[in-house]
Coordinates of C-alpha atoms in Angstrom, one line a residue:
M120 CA -4.7 -19.3 32.0
T121 CA -8.2 -18.1 30.8
V122 CA -8.6 -16.4 27.4
A123 CA -11.2 -13.6 27.4
T124 CA -14.4 -14.4 25.4
P125 CA -14.6 -12.5 22.1
P126 CA -17.8 -10.9 20.7
A127 CA -20.5 -13.3 19.6
G128 CA -21.5 -14.0 16.0
P129 CA -19.5 -15.9 13.4
L130 CA -17.0 -14.3 11.0
L131 CA -16.3 -17.7 9.4
S132 CA -18.8 -20.5 9.1
V133 CA -18.0 -23.9 7.7
R134 CA -20.8 -26.4 7.0
A135 CA -20.4 -30.1 6.1
L136 CA -17.0 -29.6 4.5
S137 CA -15.3 -32.6 2.9
K138 CA -12.2 -33.2 1.0
R139 CA -11.6 -36.5 -0.9
F140 CA -8.4 -37.3 -2.9
P141 CA -9.2 -39.6 -5.7
P142 CA -7.6 -43.1 -6.2
R143 CA -4.1 -43.0 -7.7
R144 CA -1.7 -45.4 -9.2
A145 CA 0.6 -46.9 -6.5
L146 CA 3.7 -49.1 -6.7
F147 CA 3.7 -52.3 -8.8
G148 CA 0.6 -51.2 -10.8
E149 CA -1.7 -51.3 -7.8
T150 CA -4.3 -48.6 -7.2
A151 CA -4.3 -46.7 -3.9
P152 CA -7.8 -46.2 -2.5
E153 CA -9.6 -42.9 -2.2
V154 CA -8.4 -40.8 0.7
V155 CA -11.0 -39.0 2.8
A156 CA -8.9 -36.3 4.4
V157 CA -11.8 -34.1 5.7
D158 CA -15.2 -35.7 6.4
D159 CA -18.4 -33.6 7.0
V160 CA -16.7 -30.9 9.2
S161 CA -18.7 -28.0 10.5
L162 CA -17.4 -25.1 12.7
E163 CA -17.7 -21.4 13.3
I164 CA -15.2 -18.7 14.4
G165 CA -16.2 -15.3 15.6
P166 CA -14.5 -11.9 15.2
G167 CA -11.5 -11.8 17.5
E168 CA -11.8 -15.4 18.5
T169 CA -9.3 -18.3 18.4
L170 CA -10.5 -21.8 17.6
G171 CA -7.8 -24.3 18.4
L172 CA -7.9 -27.3 16.1
V173 CA -6.0 -30.3 17.6
G174 CA -5.3 -33.9 16.6
E175 CA -2.5 -36.3 15.7
S176 CA -0.5 -36.0 12.5
G177 CA -2.6 -37.1 9.5
S178 CA -5.9 -36.3 11.1
G179 CA -6.8 -33.8 8.4
K180 CA -6.1 -30.5 10.3
T181 CA -3.9 -28.8 7.6
T182 CA -6.1 -30.0 4.8
L183 CA -9.1 -28.5 6.5
G184 CA -7.3 -25.2 6.9
R185 CA -6.3 -25.1 3.3
C186 CA -9.8 -26.0 2.1
I187 CA -11.2 -23.1 4.2
L188 CA -8.8 -20.7 2.4
R189 CA -9.5 -22.4 -1.0
L190 CA -5.8 -23.3 -1.4
L191 CA -7.4 -26.7 -1.9
E192 CA -10.8 -27.1 -3.5
P193 CA -13.3 -28.9 -1.2
S194 CA -15.1 -31.9 -2.5
A195 CA -18.4 -30.8 -0.8
G196 CA -19.8 -28.4 1.8
A197 CA -19.9 -24.7 2.3
V198 CA -17.6 -21.9 3.6
T199 CA -19.0 -18.5 4.4
F200 CA -16.7 -15.7 5.3
A201 CA -18.0 -12.2 6.3
E202 CA -21.4 -13.3 4.8
Q203 CA -19.8 -14.2 1.5
D204 CA -20.0 -17.7 0.0
L205 CA -16.3 -18.4 -0.5
L206 CA -16.8 -21.4 -2.7
A207 CA -19.0 -19.5 -5.1
L208 CA -16.4 -16.8 -5.8
D209 CA -14.7 -16.5 -9.1
A210 CA -10.9 -15.8 -9.4
E211 CA -11.0 -12.0 -9.2
P212 CA -13.4 -11.6 -6.2
L213 CA -11.6 -14.5 -4.4
R214 CA -8.2 -12.7 -5.0
A215 CA -9.7 -9.5 -3.4
L216 CA -11.0 -11.5 -0.4
R217 CA -7.6 -13.1 0.2
R218 CA -6.6 -9.8 1.7
E219 CA -8.8 -10.7 4.7
M220 CA -7.8 -14.3 5.0
Q221 CA -4.1 -15.2 5.5
L222 CA -1.9 -18.2 6.4
V223 CA 1.1 -18.5 8.7
F224 CA 3.0 -21.6 7.8
Q225 CA 4.4 -24.3 10.0
D226 CA 8.0 -24.3 8.8
P227 CA 9.6 -20.9 9.0
F228 CA 12.7 -22.2 7.2
A229 CA 10.8 -23.4 4.0
S230 CA 8.1 -20.8 3.9
L231 CA 10.3 -17.8 3.2
D232 CA 12.0 -17.3 -0.2
P233 CA 15.7 -17.4 0.4
R234 CA 16.4 -15.2 -2.7
M235 CA 14.3 -12.3 -1.4
T236 CA 15.2 -9.8 1.3
V237 CA 13.0 -9.6 4.4
G238 CA 11.7 -6.3 3.2
A239 CA 10.7 -7.7 -0.2
I240 CA 8.9 -10.7 1.5
V241 CA 6.8 -8.4 3.7
R242 CA 6.2 -5.9 0.9
E243 CA 5.1 -8.4 -1.6
G244 CA 1.4 -8.5 -0.5
I245 CA 1.3 -4.8 -0.2
T246 CA 2.4 -4.5 -3.8
I247 CA 0.1 -7.2 -5.2
H248 CA -3.0 -5.6 -3.6
R249 CA -1.8 -2.1 -4.4
L250 CA -2.0 -0.9 -0.8
A251 CA 1.0 1.4 -1.0
E252 CA 4.1 2.1 -3.1
G253 CA 7.5 3.8 -2.8
A254 CA 8.3 5.4 0.5
A255 CA 4.8 4.7 1.8
A256 CA 5.3 1.0 1.3
D257 CA 8.8 1.1 2.9
A258 CA 7.3 2.9 5.9
R259 CA 4.5 0.3 6.1
V260 CA 7.1 -2.5 6.1
A261 CA 9.1 -0.8 8.9
R262 CA 5.9 -0.5 11.0
L263 CA 5.1 -4.2 10.5
L264 CA 8.5 -5.4 11.5
D265 CA 8.3 -3.2 14.6
E266 CA 4.9 -4.7 15.4
V267 CA 6.3 -8.2 15.4
G268 CA 9.3 -7.3 17.5
L269 CA 12.0 -6.9 14.8
P270 CA 14.1 -3.7 14.1
K271 CA 13.4 -2.0 10.7
E272 CA 17.1 -2.7 9.7
V273 CA 16.4 -6.4 9.1
A274 CA 14.5 -5.4 5.9
A275 CA 17.7 -5.4 4.0
R276 CA 18.8 -8.9 5.2
Y277 CA 17.9 -12.4 4.0
P278 CA 16.0 -15.2 5.8
H279 CA 19.0 -17.4 6.3
E280 CA 20.5 -14.8 8.6
F281 CA 17.8 -15.4 11.2
S282 CA 16.8 -17.9 13.8
G283 CA 13.6 -20.0 13.6
G284 CA 11.7 -17.7 15.9
Q285 CA 12.8 -14.6 14.1
R286 CA 11.8 -16.2 10.7
Q287 CA 8.3 -17.0 12.1
R288 CA 8.0 -13.3 13.1
I289 CA 8.8 -12.4 9.5
G290 CA 6.1 -14.8 8.4
I291 CA 3.6 -13.2 10.7
A292 CA 4.5 -9.7 9.4
R293 CA 4.0 -11.0 5.9
A294 CA 0.5 -12.2 6.8
L295 CA -0.3 -8.9 8.5
A296 CA 0.8 -6.8 5.6
V297 CA -2.5 -6.9 3.8
E298 CA -4.6 -6.1 6.9
P299 CA -6.4 -9.5 7.3
R300 CA -9.3 -10.2 9.7
F301 CA -8.7 -14.0 9.9
I302 CA -5.5 -16.0 9.9
V303 CA -5.0 -19.8 9.7
C304 CA -2.0 -20.5 11.9
D305 CA -0.8 -24.0 10.7
E306 CA 1.4 -25.4 13.5
P307 CA 3.2 -22.0 13.8
V308 CA 5.3 -23.0 16.8
S309 CA 5.8 -26.7 16.5
S310 CA 9.3 -26.4 15.0
L311 CA 10.5 -23.9 17.7
D312 CA 12.2 -24.3 21.0
V313 CA 9.8 -24.1 24.0
S314 CA 11.0 -20.7 25.2
V315 CA 10.6 -19.3 21.7
Q316 CA 7.1 -20.9 21.4
A317 CA 6.0 -18.9 24.4
Q318 CA 7.3 -15.7 22.8
V319 CA 5.4 -16.3 19.5
I320 CA 2.2 -17.3 21.3
N321 CA 2.3 -14.1 23.3
L322 CA 2.9 -12.1 20.1
L323 CA -0.1 -13.7 18.4
R324 CA -2.2 -12.9 21.5
D325 CA -1.1 -9.3 21.5
L326 CA -1.8 -8.9 17.8
Q327 CA -5.3 -10.4 18.3
R328 CA -6.0 -7.8 21.0
T329 CA -4.7 -4.8 19.0
R330 CA -6.0 -5.8 15.6
G331 CA -9.1 -7.8 16.5
L332 CA -7.9 -10.9 14.6
A333 CA -9.6 -14.2 14.4
Y334 CA -7.4 -17.4 14.3
L335 CA -7.8 -21.0 13.4
F336 CA -4.9 -22.3 15.4
I337 CA -3.8 -25.7 14.2
A338 CA -1.7 -27.8 16.6
H339 CA -1.0 -31.2 17.9
D340 CA 0.2 -29.9 21.3
L341 CA -2.7 -29.3 23.6
S342 CA -0.5 -27.5 26.1
V343 CA 0.1 -24.8 23.5
V344 CA -3.5 -24.5 22.5
E345 CA -4.6 -24.2 26.1
H346 CA -2.8 -20.8 26.3
I347 CA -4.3 -19.2 23.2
A348 CA -7.6 -20.7 22.2
H349 CA -11.1 -19.6 23.3
R350 CA -12.5 -22.9 22.1
V351 CA -11.0 -26.2 21.0
A352 CA -12.1 -28.7 18.3
V353 CA -10.6 -32.1 18.3
M354 CA -10.1 -33.8 14.9
Y355 CA -9.7 -37.5 14.4
R356 CA -9.6 -39.2 11.0
G357 CA -11.0 -36.2 9.2
R358 CA -13.9 -35.6 11.6
I359 CA -14.5 -33.3 14.5
V360 CA -15.1 -35.6 17.4
E361 CA -15.4 -33.1 20.2
S362 CA -15.7 -29.3 20.5
A363 CA -16.0 -27.2 23.6
P364 CA -14.8 -24.0 25.3
T365 CA -11.1 -24.5 26.3
R366 CA -11.6 -24.6 30.0
D367 CA -14.5 -27.1 29.8
L368 CA -12.6 -29.4 27.4
F369 CA -9.5 -29.5 29.6
A370 CA -11.5 -30.0 32.8
A371 CA -13.8 -32.7 31.5
P372 CA -13.1 -34.1 28.1
Q373 CA -16.0 -36.3 26.9
E374 CA -14.5 -38.4 24.1
P375 CA -11.9 -41.2 24.7
Y376 CA -9.7 -39.8 21.9
T377 CA -9.6 -36.4 23.6
Q378 CA -8.8 -38.0 26.9
Q379 CA -5.9 -39.8 25.3
L380 CA -4.6 -36.6 23.8
L381 CA -4.7 -34.9 27.2
A382 CA -3.1 -37.8 28.9
A383 CA -0.2 -37.5 26.6
V384 CA 0.5 -33.9 27.5
P385 CA 3.6 -33.7 29.8
R386 CA 2.9 -32.5 33.3
M387 CA 5.4 -31.2 35.8
R388 CA 5.5 -33.3 39.0
A389 CA 5.8 -31.7 42.4

């Protein structure tokens, strides 16, 4: 399956980004060494583009995504979003910019507050950023739920009443509530059944077409990334070891590590 090429020009630019966690006290009084989770990473994502970020667990993918959003503070490097230096922003302008940069979490069971109704979860960002209130906010929540394939009646229910796939749709609606331009999708389908994975992937692709969204799609499963990404970056031990258009990377991977990842993808036999 070929994903259409989006417009040229970066929306997000990352340059020489690194994240180091300092030494810490370990068991029996020993000191654990410094951990270099992200090491000199550079990448770009254009408007309406999906960059798939793949690699084994522990390769630094999630840490990179959180550094880009400044949920973790990078140790070095630069992040530019919509021509703004993200790392130079103070608290208030960063808070305003967070409307445009959102996150869909990996675990749809842990990422939703069980004490809040679905409507309150989706409405929270609308309220924080003062986008609507009262009946207008309720109508906005109903539209968002419909957009992700859920009836408006679910707004009065609680997360524990839904399946994993439905919860992930709620998480996507929450991310969309503040009208972002860029979403970090952190392993958004890895905990779902295969049939449900396809439904969520198709939803994300539809939302990208209708809203012009850009995604950083983090995954360890290359068969998933193949169906959504325009380009793929392969991460190993905190570094990007290979990056190419999706079709090129799957047809002729250059790095041995990428070749190993592709060899591990299950293939149906005739």
